[in-house]
Coordinates of C-alpha atoms in Angstrom, one line a residue:
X577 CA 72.3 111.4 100.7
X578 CA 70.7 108.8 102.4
X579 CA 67.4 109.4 104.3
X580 CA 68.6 108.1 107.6
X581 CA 71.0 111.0 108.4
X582 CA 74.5 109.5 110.1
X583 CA 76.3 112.4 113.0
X584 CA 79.8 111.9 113.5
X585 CA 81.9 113.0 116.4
X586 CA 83.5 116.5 116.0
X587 CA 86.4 117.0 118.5
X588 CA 86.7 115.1 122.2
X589 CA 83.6 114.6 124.3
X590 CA 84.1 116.9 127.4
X591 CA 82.4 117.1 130.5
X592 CA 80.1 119.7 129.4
X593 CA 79.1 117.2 126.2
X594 CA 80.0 116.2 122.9
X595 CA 79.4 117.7 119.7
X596 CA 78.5 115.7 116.6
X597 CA 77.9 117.2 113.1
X598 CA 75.3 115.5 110.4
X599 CA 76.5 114.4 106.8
X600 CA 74.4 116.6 105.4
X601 CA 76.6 119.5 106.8
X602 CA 79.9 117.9 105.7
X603 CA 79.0 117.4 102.2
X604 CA 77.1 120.8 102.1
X605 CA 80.4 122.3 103.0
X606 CA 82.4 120.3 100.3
X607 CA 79.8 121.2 97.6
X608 CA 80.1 124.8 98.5
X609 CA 84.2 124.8 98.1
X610 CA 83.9 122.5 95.1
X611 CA 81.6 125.5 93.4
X612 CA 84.1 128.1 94.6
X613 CA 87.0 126.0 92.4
X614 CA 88.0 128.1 90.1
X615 CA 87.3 125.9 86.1
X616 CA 84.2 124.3 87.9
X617 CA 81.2 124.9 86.3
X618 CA 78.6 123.6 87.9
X619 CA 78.1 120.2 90.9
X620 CA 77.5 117.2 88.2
X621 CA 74.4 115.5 90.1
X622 CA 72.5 112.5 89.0
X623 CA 69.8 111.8 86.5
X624 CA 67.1 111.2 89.4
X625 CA 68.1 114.4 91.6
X626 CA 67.8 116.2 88.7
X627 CA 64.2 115.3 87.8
X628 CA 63.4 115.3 91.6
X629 CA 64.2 119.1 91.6
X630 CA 62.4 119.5 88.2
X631 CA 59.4 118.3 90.0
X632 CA 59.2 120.9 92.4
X633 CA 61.6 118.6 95.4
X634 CA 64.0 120.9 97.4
X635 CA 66.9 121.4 95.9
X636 CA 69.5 119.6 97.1
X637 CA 72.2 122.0 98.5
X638 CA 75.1 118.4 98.7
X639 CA 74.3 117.8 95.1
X640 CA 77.7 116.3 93.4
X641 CA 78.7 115.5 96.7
X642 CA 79.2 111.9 98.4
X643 CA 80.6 111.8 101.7
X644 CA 81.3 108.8 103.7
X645 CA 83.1 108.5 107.5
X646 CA 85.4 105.8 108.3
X647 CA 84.8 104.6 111.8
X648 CA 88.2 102.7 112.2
X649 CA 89.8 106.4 111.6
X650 CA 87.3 108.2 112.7
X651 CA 87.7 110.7 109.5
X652 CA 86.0 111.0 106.3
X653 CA 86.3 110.5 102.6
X654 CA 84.4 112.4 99.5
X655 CA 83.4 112.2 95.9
X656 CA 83.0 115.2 94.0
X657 CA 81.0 114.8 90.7
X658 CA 81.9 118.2 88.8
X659 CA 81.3 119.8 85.2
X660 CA 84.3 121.4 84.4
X661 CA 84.6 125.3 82.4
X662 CA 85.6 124.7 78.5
X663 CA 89.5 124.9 78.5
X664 CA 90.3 124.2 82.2
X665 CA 92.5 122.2 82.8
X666 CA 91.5 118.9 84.2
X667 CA 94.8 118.3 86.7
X668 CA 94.6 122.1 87.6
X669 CA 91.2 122.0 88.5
X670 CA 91.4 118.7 89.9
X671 CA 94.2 119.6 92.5
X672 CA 92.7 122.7 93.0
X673 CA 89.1 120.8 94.0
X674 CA 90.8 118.3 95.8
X675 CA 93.0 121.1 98.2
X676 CA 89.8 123.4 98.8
X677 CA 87.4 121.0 99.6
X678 CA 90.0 119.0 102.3
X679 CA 90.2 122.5 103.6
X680 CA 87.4 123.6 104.0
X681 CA 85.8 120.7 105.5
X682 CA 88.8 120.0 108.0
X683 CA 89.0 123.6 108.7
X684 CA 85.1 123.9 110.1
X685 CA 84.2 121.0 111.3
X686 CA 87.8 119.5 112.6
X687 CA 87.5 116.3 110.9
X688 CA 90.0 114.7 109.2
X689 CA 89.5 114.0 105.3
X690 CA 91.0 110.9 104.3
X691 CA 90.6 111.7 100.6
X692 CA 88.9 113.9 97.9
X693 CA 88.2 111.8 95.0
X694 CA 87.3 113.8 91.7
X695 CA 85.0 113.0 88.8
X696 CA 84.6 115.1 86.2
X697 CA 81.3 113.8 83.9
X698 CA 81.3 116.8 81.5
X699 CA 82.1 120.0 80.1
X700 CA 80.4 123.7 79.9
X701 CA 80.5 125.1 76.2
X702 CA 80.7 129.1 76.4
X703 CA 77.4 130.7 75.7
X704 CA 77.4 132.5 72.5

């Protein structure tokens, strides 16, 4: 995430207000239904989030998770960055991720997702 922190519009503006929900919410939801895909191992994050949290930084609770809104249609579009379960399939799970994260994100916030774009950058072995 970026540090300046973008809020987008969630529903119409009425006369009592508006309501507008931060990024960091959005992609917090979508990394919580990505972990609840069944095959997903664990959020893929990067090399410099990882030694950020190594160094006592607070964990990142978005991590694997890039989220962007598009103005023009006033929706949004993510990236999930995943390490998949040995012998999962990659289409199943991918389908799967792509479905629960659309839904979870349109189904508490109210905006629309564009697109759920998965990228699986490695696999769990089982522990012996």
């Amino acid at each position: 995430m970026s540090d300046v922190k973008e809020y987008w519009p969630c529903g119409e503006e009425s006369s009592e207000g508006n309501i507008r929900i931060s990024e960091d919410v959005a992609a917090s939801i979508a990394a919580i239904a990505m972990s609840e895909t069944e095959g997903v191992a664990a959020p893929a994050a990067s090399m410099g989030a990882e030694i950020s949290e190594m160094l006592g930084a607070r964990r990142n609770l978005a991590r694997g998770v890039k989220i962007s809104f598009d103005e023009e249609n006033q929706g949004c579009s993510v990236l999930c960055s995943v390490i998949l379960q040995y012998g999962s399939s990659v289409t199943e799970v991918a389908r799967n991720l792509q479905k629960n994260v659309k839904n979870a994100i349109e189904s508490m916030t109210g905006i629309p997702v564009a697109g759920v774009d998965g990228q699986v950058n490695g696999i769990q072995l089982p522990k012996k």
